[in-house]
């Protein structure tokens, strides 16, 4: 019985590795454009070209995506690491309450069901930045007209796994 269970778990693990069910951030493979990082079925890129929130979203749209939506702790760490690698203090992510004050939304329309705002952030400003200083990977609100680096997200060309 123990042998059967071990074999079953080994086969499940190999199956997950072969099918990509377990995926880690990677800059290799043909599913994302060069210089983009893949996590699951999305590609991410850090842009160290300071722009306003709206301009950054426009550039991400031109590249085929949106400012990054962060819907899990893992995605938050990936975006944080990209900003760190880019040697920036903070960067725009695709979260804003500019349309209806106090009600945040992701620019790509994903549900806002994960948050990592810093304690004490008043949320009085309309757009969100991910910060590399202080407590790791926390978000703060900032005026949308500030010029900051940014992170874009798009679906990978390989589709969902």
CSV table of N, CA and C in Angstrom, one decimal:
chain,number,residue,atom,x,y,z
A,1,UNK,N,0.8,-1.2,0.0
A,1,UNK,CA,0.0,0.0,0.0
A,1,UNK,C,0.9,1.3,0.0
A,2,UNK,N,1.9,1.3,0.8
A,2,UNK,CA,2.8,2.4,0.9
A,2,UNK,C,3.5,2.7,-0.4
A,3,UNK,N,3.9,1.6,-1.1
A,3,UNK,CA,4.6,1.7,-2.4
A,3,UNK,C,3.6,2.3,-3.4
A,4,UNK,N,2.4,1.9,-3.3
A,4,UNK,CA,1.4,2.4,-4.3
A,4,UNK,C,1.1,3.9,-4.1
A,5,UNK,N,1.0,4.3,-2.8
A,5,UNK,CA,0.8,5.7,-2.6
A,5,UNK,C,2.0,6.6,-3.1
A,6,UNK,N,3.3,6.1,-2.8
A,6,UNK,CA,4.5,6.8,-3.2
A,6,UNK,C,4.5,6.8,-4.7
A,7,UNK,N,4.2,5.8,-5.4
A,7,UNK,CA,4.2,5.7,-6.8
A,7,UNK,C,3.2,6.7,-7.4
A,8,UNK,N,2.0,6.8,-6.7
A,8,UNK,CA,0.9,7.7,-7.2
A,8,UNK,C,1.4,9.1,-7.0
A,9,UNK,N,2.0,9.5,-5.9
A,9,UNK,CA,2.4,10.8,-5.7
A,9,UNK,C,3.6,11.2,-6.6
A,10,UNK,N,4.5,10.2,-6.9
A,10,UNK,CA,5.6,10.5,-7.8
A,10,UNK,C,5.0,10.7,-9.2
A,11,UNK,N,4.1,9.9,-9.7
A,11,UNK,CA,3.5,10.1,-11.0
A,11,UNK,C,2.7,11.5,-11.1
A,12,UNK,N,2.0,11.8,-10.0
A,12,UNK,CA,1.3,13.1,-10.0
A,12,UNK,C,2.3,14.3,-10.1
A,13,UNK,N,3.4,14.2,-9.3
A,13,UNK,CA,4.4,15.2,-9.4
A,13,UNK,C,5.1,15.3,-10.7
A,14,UNK,N,5.4,14.2,-11.3
A,14,UNK,CA,6.0,14.2,-12.7
A,14,UNK,C,5.0,14.8,-13.7
A,15,UNK,N,3.8,14.4,-13.5
A,15,UNK,CA,2.8,14.9,-14.5
A,15,UNK,C,2.7,16.4,-14.4
A,16,UNK,N,2.7,16.9,-13.1
A,16,UNK,CA,2.6,18.4,-12.9
A,16,UNK,C,3.8,19.1,-13.5
A,17,UNK,N,5.0,18.5,-13.4
A,17,UNK,CA,6.2,19.1,-14.0
A,17,UNK,C,6.1,19.1,-15.5
A,18,UNK,N,5.7,18.0,-16.1
A,18,UNK,CA,5.7,17.9,-17.5
A,18,UNK,C,4.6,18.7,-18.2
A,19,UNK,N,3.5,18.9,-17.5
A,19,UNK,CA,2.4,19.7,-18.1
A,19,UNK,C,2.5,21.2,-17.8
A,20,UNK,N,3.4,21.5,-16.8
A,20,UNK,CA,3.5,22.9,-16.5
A,20,UNK,C,2.5,23.4,-15.4
A,21,UNK,N,1.9,22.4,-14.8
A,21,UNK,CA,0.9,22.8,-13.8
A,21,UNK,C,1.6,23.5,-12.6
A,22,UNK,N,2.8,23.2,-12.4
A,22,UNK,CA,3.6,23.9,-11.4
A,22,UNK,C,4.5,24.8,-12.1
A,23,UNK,N,4.3,26.1,-12.2
A,23,UNK,CA,5.2,26.9,-12.9
A,23,UNK,C,5.8,28.0,-12.0
A,24,UNK,N,7.0,28.3,-12.2
A,24,UNK,CA,7.8,29.3,-11.5
A,24,UNK,C,8.1,30.4,-12.5
A,25,UNK,N,8.4,31.6,-12.0
A,25,UNK,CA,8.8,32.7,-12.9
A,25,UNK,C,10.0,32.3,-13.8
A,26,UNK,N,9.9,32.6,-15.0
A,26,UNK,CA,11.0,32.2,-15.9
A,26,UNK,C,11.1,33.2,-17.0
A,27,UNK,N,12.4,33.5,-17.4
A,27,UNK,CA,12.6,34.4,-18.5
A,27,UNK,C,13.0,33.6,-19.8
A,28,UNK,N,12.9,32.3,-19.7
A,28,UNK,CA,13.2,31.4,-20.8
A,28,UNK,C,11.9,30.8,-21.4
A,29,UNK,N,12.0,30.4,-22.6
A,29,UNK,CA,10.8,29.8,-23.2
A,29,UNK,C,10.2,30.8,-24.3
A,30,UNK,N,9.4,30.3,-25.1
A,30,UNK,CA,8.9,31.1,-26.2
A,30,UNK,C,7.5,31.6,-26.0
A,31,UNK,N,7.0,31.6,-24.8
A,31,UNK,CA,5.6,32.1,-24.6
A,31,UNK,C,5.5,33.6,-24.4
A,32,UNK,N,6.6,34.2,-24.0
A,32,UNK,CA,6.6,35.7,-23.8
A,32,UNK,C,7.6,36.3,-24.7
A,33,UNK,N,7.4,37.6,-25.0
A,33,UNK,CA,8.4,38.3,-25.7
A,33,UNK,C,9.7,38.4,-25.0
A,34,UNK,N,10.8,38.6,-25.7
A,34,UNK,CA,12.1,38.8,-25.1
A,34,UNK,C,12.1,39.9,-24.1
A,35,UNK,N,12.8,39.7,-23.0
A,35,UNK,CA,12.9,40.6,-21.9
A,35,UNK,C,11.7,40.6,-20.9
A,36,UNK,N,10.6,39.8,-21.2
A,36,UNK,CA,9.5,39.6,-20.4
A,36,UNK,C,9.7,38.4,-19.5
A,37,UNK,N,9.1,38.4,-18.3
A,37,UNK,CA,9.1,37.2,-17.4
A,37,UNK,C,7.8,36.5,-17.4
A,38,UNK,N,7.8,35.2,-17.5
A,38,UNK,CA,6.6,34.5,-17.5
A,38,UNK,C,6.3,33.9,-16.1
A,39,UNK,N,5.1,34.0,-15.7
A,39,UNK,CA,4.6,33.3,-14.5
A,39,UNK,C,3.2,32.7,-14.9
A,40,UNK,N,3.1,31.4,-14.9
A,40,UNK,CA,1.8,30.8,-15.3
A,40,UNK,C,1.5,31.2,-16.7
A,41,UNK,N,0.3,31.8,-16.9
A,41,UNK,CA,-0.1,32.1,-18.2
A,41,UNK,C,0.0,33.6,-18.5
A,42,UNK,N,0.8,34.3,-17.7
A,42,UNK,CA,1.0,35.8,-17.9
A,42,UNK,C,2.5,36.1,-18.1
A,43,UNK,N,2.8,37.2,-18.8
A,43,UNK,CA,4.1,37.7,-19.0
A,43,UNK,C,4.2,39.1,-18.3
A,44,UNK,N,5.3,39.4,-17.7
A,44,UNK,CA,5.5,40.7,-17.0
A,44,UNK,C,6.8,41.4,-17.5
A,45,UNK,N,6.8,42.7,-17.5
A,45,UNK,CA,8.0,43.4,-17.8
A,45,UNK,C,8.0,44.7,-17.0
A,46,UNK,N,9.2,45.1,-16.5
A,46,UNK,CA,9.4,46.3,-15.8
A,46,UNK,C,9.9,47.3,-16.8
A,47,UNK,N,9.3,48.6,-16.7
A,47,UNK,CA,9.8,49.6,-17.6
A,47,UNK,C,10.3,50.8,-16.8
A,48,UNK,N,11.6,51.1,-16.9
A,48,UNK,CA,12.2,52.2,-16.2
A,48,UNK,C,12.2,53.4,-17.1
A,49,UNK,N,11.0,53.8,-17.4
A,49,UNK,CA,10.7,55.0,-18.3
A,49,UNK,C,9.6,55.8,-17.6
A,50,UNK,N,9.9,56.6,-16.6
A,50,UNK,CA,8.9,57.3,-15.8
A,50,UNK,C,7.8,57.9,-16.6
A,51,UNK,N,6.6,57.6,-16.2
A,51,UNK,CA,5.4,58.2,-16.9
A,51,UNK,C,4.3,58.3,-15.9
A,52,UNK,N,3.3,59.1,-16.2
A,52,UNK,CA,2.1,59.2,-15.4
A,52,UNK,C,1.4,57.9,-15.5
A,53,UNK,N,0.4,57.6,-14.6
A,53,UNK,CA,-0.3,56.4,-14.5
A,53,UNK,C,-1.0,56.2,-15.9
A,54,UNK,N,-1.7,57.2,-16.4
A,54,UNK,CA,-2.4,57.0,-17.7
A,54,UNK,C,-1.5,56.8,-18.8
A,55,UNK,N,-0.4,57.5,-18.9
A,55,UNK,CA,0.6,57.2,-20.0
A,55,UNK,C,1.2,55.8,-19.9
A,56,UNK,N,1.5,55.4,-18.6
A,56,UNK,CA,2.1,54.0,-18.4
A,56,UNK,C,1.1,53.0,-18.9
A,57,UNK,N,-0.2,53.2,-18.6
A,57,UNK,CA,-1.2,52.2,-19.1
A,57,UNK,C,-1.3,52.2,-20.6
A,58,UNK,N,-1.2,53.4,-21.2
A,58,UNK,CA,-1.2,53.5,-22.7
A,58,UNK,C,0.0,52.7,-23.3
A,59,UNK,N,1.2,52.9,-22.7
A,59,UNK,CA,2.3,52.1,-23.2
A,59,UNK,C,2.1,50.6,-23.1
A,60,UNK,N,1.6,50.2,-21.9
A,60,UNK,CA,1.3,48.8,-21.7
A,60,UNK,C,0.3,48.3,-22.7
A,61,UNK,N,-0.7,49.1,-23.1
A,61,UNK,CA,-1.7,48.7,-24.1
A,61,UNK,C,-1.1,48.6,-25.4
A,62,UNK,N,-0.2,49.5,-25.8
A,62,UNK,CA,0.5,49.4,-27.1
A,62,UNK,C,1.4,48.1,-27.1
A,63,UNK,N,1.9,47.7,-26.0
A,63,UNK,CA,2.7,46.4,-25.9
A,63,UNK,C,1.8,45.2,-25.9
A,64,UNK,N,0.5,45.4,-25.8
A,64,UNK,CA,-0.4,44.2,-25.8
A,64,UNK,C,-1.0,43.8,-24.5
A,65,UNK,N,-0.8,44.7,-23.5
A,65,UNK,CA,-1.3,44.3,-22.2
A,65,UNK,C,-1.9,45.5,-21.4
A,66,UNK,N,-1.7,45.5,-20.1
A,66,UNK,CA,-2.1,46.5,-19.2
A,66,UNK,C,-1.1,46.7,-18.1
A,67,UNK,N,-1.2,47.8,-17.3
A,67,UNK,CA,-0.4,47.9,-16.1
A,67,UNK,C,-0.7,46.6,-15.3
A,68,UNK,N,0.3,46.1,-14.6
A,68,UNK,CA,0.1,44.8,-13.9
A,68,UNK,C,-1.0,44.8,-12.9
A,69,UNK,N,-1.8,43.8,-13.0
A,69,UNK,CA,-2.8,43.5,-12.0
A,69,UNK,C,-2.2,42.4,-11.1
A,70,UNK,N,-2.3,42.5,-9.8
A,70,UNK,CA,-1.7,41.6,-8.8
A,70,UNK,C,-2.8,40.9,-8.1
A,71,UNK,N,-3.0,39.7,-8.3
A,71,UNK,CA,-4.2,39.0,-7.8
A,71,UNK,C,-3.8,37.9,-6.8
A,72,UNK,N,-2.5,37.8,-6.4
A,72,UNK,CA,-2.1,36.8,-5.4
A,72,UNK,C,-0.8,37.2,-4.8
A,73,UNK,N,-0.4,36.6,-3.7
A,73,UNK,CA,0.8,36.9,-3.0
A,73,UNK,C,2.0,36.6,-3.9
A,74,UNK,N,1.9,35.5,-4.7
A,74,UNK,CA,3.0,35.1,-5.6
A,74,UNK,C,3.2,36.1,-6.6
A,75,UNK,N,2.2,36.6,-7.3
A,75,UNK,CA,2.3,37.6,-8.3
A,75,UNK,C,2.8,38.9,-7.7
A,76,UNK,N,2.5,39.2,-6.5
A,76,UNK,CA,3.0,40.4,-5.8
A,76,UNK,C,4.5,40.3,-5.7
A,77,UNK,N,5.0,39.1,-5.3
A,77,UNK,CA,6.5,38.9,-5.1
A,77,UNK,C,7.2,39.0,-6.5
A,78,UNK,N,6.6,38.5,-7.5
A,78,UNK,CA,7.2,38.5,-8.9
A,78,UNK,C,7.3,40.0,-9.3
A,79,UNK,N,6.2,40.8,-9.2
A,79,UNK,CA,6.3,42.2,-9.6
A,79,UNK,C,7.3,42.9,-8.7
A,80,UNK,N,7.3,42.7,-7.4
A,80,UNK,CA,8.3,43.3,-6.5
A,80,UNK,C,9.7,43.0,-7.0
A,81,UNK,N,10.0,41.7,-7.3
A,81,UNK,CA,11.3,41.4,-7.7
A,81,UNK,C,11.7,42.0,-9.0
A,82,UNK,N,10.8,42.2,-10.0
A,82,UNK,CA,11.1,42.9,-11.2
A,82,UNK,C,11.4,44.4,-10.9
A,83,UNK,N,10.7,45.0,-10.0
A,83,UNK,CA,11.0,46.4,-9.7
A,83,UNK,C,12.4,46.5,-9.0
A,84,UNK,N,12.7,45.5,-8.1
A,84,UNK,CA,14.0,45.5,-7.5
A,84,UNK,C,15.1,45.3,-8.5
A,85,UNK,N,14.9,44.4,-9.4
A,85,UNK,CA,15.9,44.1,-10.5
A,85,UNK,C,16.2,45.4,-11.3
A,86,UNK,N,15.1,46.2,-11.5
A,86,UNK,CA,15.2,47.4,-12.2
A,86,UNK,C,15.8,48.5,-11.4
A,87,UNK,N,16.1,48.3,-10.2
A,87,UNK,CA,16.8,49.2,-9.3
A,87,UNK,C,15.9,50.5,-9.1
A,88,UNK,N,14.6,50.3,-8.9
A,88,UNK,CA,13.7,51.4,-8.7
A,88,UNK,C,13.1,51.3,-7.3
A,89,UNK,N,12.7,52.4,-6.8
A,89,UNK,CA,12.2,52.5,-5.4
A,89,UNK,C,10.7,52.1,-5.4
A,90,UNK,N,10.0,52.4,-6.5
A,90,UNK,CA,8.6,52.0,-6.6
A,90,UNK,C,8.2,52.0,-8.1
A,91,UNK,N,7.0,51.5,-8.4
A,91,UNK,CA,6.5,51.4,-9.8
A,91,UNK,C,5.0,51.4,-9.8
A,92,UNK,N,4.4,51.9,-10.8
A,92,UNK,CA,3.0,51.8,-11.0
A,92,UNK,C,2.5,50.4,-11.2
A,93,UNK,N,1.4,50.0,-10.6
A,93,UNK,CA,0.7,48.8,-10.9
A,93,UNK,C,-0.6,49.2,-11.4
A,94,UNK,N,-1.4,48.3,-11.9
A,94,UNK,CA,-2.7,48.7,-12.6
A,94,UNK,C,-3.9,48.9,-11.7
A,95,UNK,N,-3.7,49.4,-10.5
A,95,UNK,CA,-4.8,49.6,-9.6
A,95,UNK,C,-5.1,51.1,-9.4
A,96,UNK,N,-6.4,51.5,-9.5
A,96,UNK,CA,-6.8,52.9,-9.4
A,96,UNK,C,-8.2,53.0,-8.9
A,97,UNK,N,-8.5,54.1,-8.2
A,97,UNK,CA,-9.8,54.5,-7.9
A,97,UNK,C,-10.2,55.8,-8.5
A,98,UNK,N,-9.6,56.1,-9.6
A,98,UNK,CA,-9.7,57.4,-10.3
A,98,UNK,C,-11.1,57.5,-10.9
A,99,UNK,N,-11.8,56.5,-11.2
A,99,UNK,CA,-13.2,56.6,-11.8
A,99,UNK,C,-14.2,56.8,-10.7
A,100,UNK,N,-14.1,56.1,-9.6
A,100,UNK,CA,-15.0,56.3,-8.5
A,100,UNK,C,-14.2,56.2,-7.2
A,101,UNK,N,-14.0,57.4,-6.6
A,101,UNK,CA,-13.2,57.5,-5.4
A,101,UNK,C,-13.5,56.5,-4.4
A,102,UNK,N,-12.5,55.9,-3.8
A,102,UNK,CA,-12.7,54.9,-2.8
A,102,UNK,C,-13.0,53.5,-3.2
A,103,UNK,N,-13.2,53.3,-4.5
A,103,UNK,CA,-13.5,52.0,-5.1
A,103,UNK,C,-12.5,51.6,-6.1
A,104,UNK,N,-11.5,50.8,-5.7
A,104,UNK,CA,-10.4,50.4,-6.6
A,104,UNK,C,-10.8,49.4,-7.6
A,105,UNK,N,-10.1,49.5,-8.8
A,105,UNK,CA,-10.3,48.5,-9.8
A,105,UNK,C,-8.9,48.3,-10.5
A,106,UNK,N,-8.8,47.1,-11.2
A,106,UNK,CA,-7.6,46.9,-12.0
A,106,UNK,C,-7.9,47.3,-13.4
A,107,UNK,N,-6.9,47.9,-14.1
A,107,UNK,CA,-7.1,48.4,-15.4
A,107,UNK,C,-7.5,47.3,-16.4
A,108,UNK,N,-7.1,46.1,-16.1
A,108,UNK,CA,-7.5,45.0,-17.0
A,108,UNK,C,-8.8,44.3,-16.7
A,109,UNK,N,-9.5,44.9,-15.7
A,109,UNK,CA,-10.9,44.4,-15.4
A,109,UNK,C,-10.9,43.2,-14.4
A,110,UNK,N,-9.7,42.7,-14.0
A,110,UNK,CA,-9.7,41.6,-13.0
A,110,UNK,C,-10.4,42.1,-11.7
A,111,UNK,N,-11.0,41.1,-11.0
A,111,UNK,CA,-11.6,41.5,-9.7
A,111,UNK,C,-10.5,41.9,-8.7
A,112,UNK,N,-10.9,42.9,-7.9
A,112,UNK,CA,-10.0,43.4,-6.8
A,112,UNK,C,-10.2,42.6,-5.5
A,113,UNK,N,-9.6,41.4,-5.5
A,113,UNK,CA,-9.9,40.6,-4.3
A,113,UNK,C,-8.6,40.2,-3.6
A,114,UNK,N,-7.5,40.9,-4.0
A,114,UNK,CA,-6.2,40.7,-3.3
A,114,UNK,C,-5.6,42.1,-3.1
A,115,UNK,N,-5.2,42.4,-1.9
A,115,UNK,CA,-4.6,43.8,-1.6
A,115,UNK,C,-3.4,43.6,-0.7
A,116,UNK,N,-2.5,44.6,-0.9
A,116,UNK,CA,-1.3,44.6,-0.1
A,116,UNK,C,-0.9,46.0,0.3
A,117,UNK,N,-1.9,46.9,0.5
A,117,UNK,CA,-1.6,48.3,0.9
A,117,UNK,C,-0.9,48.3,2.2
A,118,UNK,N,0.0,49.3,2.3
A,118,UNK,CA,0.8,49.5,3.5
A,118,UNK,C,-0.2,49.9,4.7
A,119,UNK,N,0.1,49.5,5.8
A,119,UNK,CA,-0.7,49.9,7.0
A,119,UNK,C,-0.5,51.4,7.1
A,120,UNK,N,-1.6,52.1,7.4
A,120,UNK,CA,-1.6,53.5,7.5
A,120,UNK,C,-1.8,54.3,6.2
A,121,UNK,N,-1.8,53.6,5.1
A,121,UNK,CA,-2.0,54.3,3.8
A,121,UNK,C,-3.4,54.8,3.8
A,122,UNK,N,-3.6,56.1,3.6
A,122,UNK,CA,-5.0,56.7,3.6
A,122,UNK,C,-5.8,56.4,2.4
A,123,UNK,N,-5.1,56.0,1.3
A,123,UNK,CA,-5.9,55.7,0.1
A,123,UNK,C,-6.5,57.0,-0.5
A,124,UNK,N,-6.0,58.2,-0.1
A,124,UNK,CA,-6.6,59.4,-0.5
A,124,UNK,C,-6.2,59.7,-2.0
A,125,UNK,N,-5.0,59.2,-2.4
A,125,UNK,CA,-4.6,59.4,-3.8
A,125,UNK,C,-5.2,58.3,-4.6
A,126,UNK,N,-5.3,58.5,-5.9
A,126,UNK,CA,-6.1,57.6,-6.7
A,126,UNK,C,-5.4,56.4,-7.4
A,127,UNK,N,-4.1,56.4,-7.5
A,127,UNK,CA,-3.4,55.3,-8.2
A,127,UNK,C,-2.4,54.6,-7.2
A,128,UNK,N,-2.1,53.3,-7.6
A,128,UNK,CA,-1.2,52.5,-6.6
A,128,UNK,C,0.2,52.3,-7.2
A,129,UNK,N,1.1,52.3,-6.3
A,129,UNK,CA,2.5,52.0,-6.5
A,129,UNK,C,2.9,50.8,-5.7
A,130,UNK,N,3.8,49.9,-6.2
A,130,UNK,CA,4.4,48.9,-5.4
A,130,UNK,C,5.7,49.4,-5.0
A,131,UNK,N,6.1,49.3,-3.7
A,131,UNK,CA,7.3,49.9,-3.2
A,131,UNK,C,8.3,48.8,-2.8
A,132,UNK,N,9.6,49.2,-3.0
A,132,UNK,CA,10.7,48.2,-2.6
A,132,UNK,C,11.3,48.6,-1.3
A,133,UNK,N,11.1,49.8,-0.8
A,133,UNK,CA,11.6,50.2,0.5
A,133,UNK,C,10.6,49.8,1.6
A,134,UNK,N,11.1,49.9,2.8
A,134,UNK,CA,10.2,49.7,4.0
A,134,UNK,C,9.8,48.2,4.0
A,135,UNK,N,8.5,47.9,4.3
A,135,UNK,CA,8.1,46.5,4.3
A,135,UNK,C,8.0,46.0,2.9
A,136,UNK,N,8.6,44.9,2.6
A,136,UNK,CA,8.7,44.4,1.2
A,136,UNK,C,7.3,44.3,0.5
A,137,UNK,N,7.3,44.8,-0.7
A,137,UNK,CA,6.2,44.6,-1.7
A,137,UNK,C,4.9,45.2,-1.3
A,138,UNK,N,4.9,46.2,-0.4
A,138,UNK,CA,3.7,46.9,0.0
A,138,UNK,C,3.3,47.9,-1.1
A,139,UNK,N,2.0,48.2,-1.1
A,139,UNK,CA,1.5,49.2,-2.1
A,139,UNK,C,1.2,50.5,-1.3
A,140,UNK,N,1.3,51.6,-2.0
A,140,UNK,CA,0.8,52.9,-1.5
A,140,UNK,C,0.1,53.6,-2.6
A,141,UNK,N,-0.8,54.5,-2.1
A,141,UNK,CA,-1.5,55.3,-3.1
A,141,UNK,C,-0.7,56.5,-3.4
A,142,UNK,N,-0.8,57.0,-4.6
A,142,UNK,CA,0.0,58.2,-5.1
A,142,UNK,C,-0.8,59.0,-6.1
A,143,UNK,N,-0.6,60.2,-6.3
A,143,UNK,CA,-1.2,61.0,-7.3
A,143,UNK,C,-1.0,60.4,-8.7
A,144,UNK,N,-2.0,60.2,-9.5
A,144,UNK,CA,-1.9,59.6,-10.8
A,144,UNK,C,-1.0,60.4,-11.7
A,145,UNK,N,-0.9,61.7,-11.5
A,145,UNK,CA,-0.1,62.5,-12.4
A,145,UNK,C,1.4,62.5,-12.1
A,146,UNK,N,1.8,61.8,-11.0
A,146,UNK,CA,3.3,61.6,-10.8
A,146,UNK,C,3.9,60.7,-11.9
A,147,UNK,N,5.1,61.0,-12.2
A,147,UNK,CA,5.8,60.1,-13.1
A,147,UNK,C,6.7,59.1,-12.4
A,148,UNK,N,6.4,57.8,-12.7
A,148,UNK,CA,7.0,56.7,-12.1
A,148,UNK,C,7.3,55.6,-13.1
A,149,UNK,N,8.3,54.7,-12.8
A,149,UNK,CA,8.5,53.5,-13.6
A,149,UNK,C,7.2,52.7,-13.5
A,150,UNK,N,7.1,51.6,-14.2
A,150,UNK,CA,5.8,50.8,-14.2
A,150,UNK,C,6.1,49.4,-14.6
A,151,UNK,N,5.1,48.5,-14.3
A,151,UNK,CA,5.2,47.1,-14.7
A,151,UNK,C,3.9,46.8,-15.5
A,152,UNK,N,4.2,46.2,-16.7
A,152,UNK,CA,3.1,45.7,-17.5
A,152,UNK,C,2.9,44.2,-17.4
A,153,UNK,N,1.7,43.8,-17.7
A,153,UNK,CA,1.3,42.4,-17.8
A,153,UNK,C,0.6,42.1,-19.1
A,154,UNK,N,0.7,40.9,-19.6
A,154,UNK,CA,-0.1,40.5,-20.7
A,154,UNK,C,-0.2,39.0,-20.7
A,155,UNK,N,-1.2,38.4,-21.4
A,155,UNK,CA,-1.3,37.0,-21.4
A,155,UNK,C,-0.2,36.4,-22.3
A,156,UNK,N,0.3,35.2,-21.9
A,156,UNK,CA,1.4,34.6,-22.7
A,156,UNK,C,0.8,34.1,-23.9
A,157,UNK,N,1.6,33.9,-24.9
A,157,UNK,CA,1.2,33.4,-26.2
A,157,UNK,C,0.9,31.9,-26.2
A,158,UNK,N,1.3,31.2,-25.1
A,158,UNK,CA,1.0,29.8,-25.0
A,158,UNK,C,-0.4,29.5,-24.4
A,159,UNK,N,-1.1,30.6,-23.9
A,159,UNK,CA,-2.4,30.4,-23.3
A,159,UNK,C,-2.3,29.7,-22.0
A,160,UNK,N,-3.4,29.3,-21.5
A,160,UNK,CA,-3.5,28.7,-20.1
A,160,UNK,C,-3.0,27.3,-20.2
A,161,UNK,N,-2.3,27.0,-19.0
A,161,UNK,CA,-1.8,25.6,-18.9
A,161,UNK,C,-2.9,24.7,-18.4
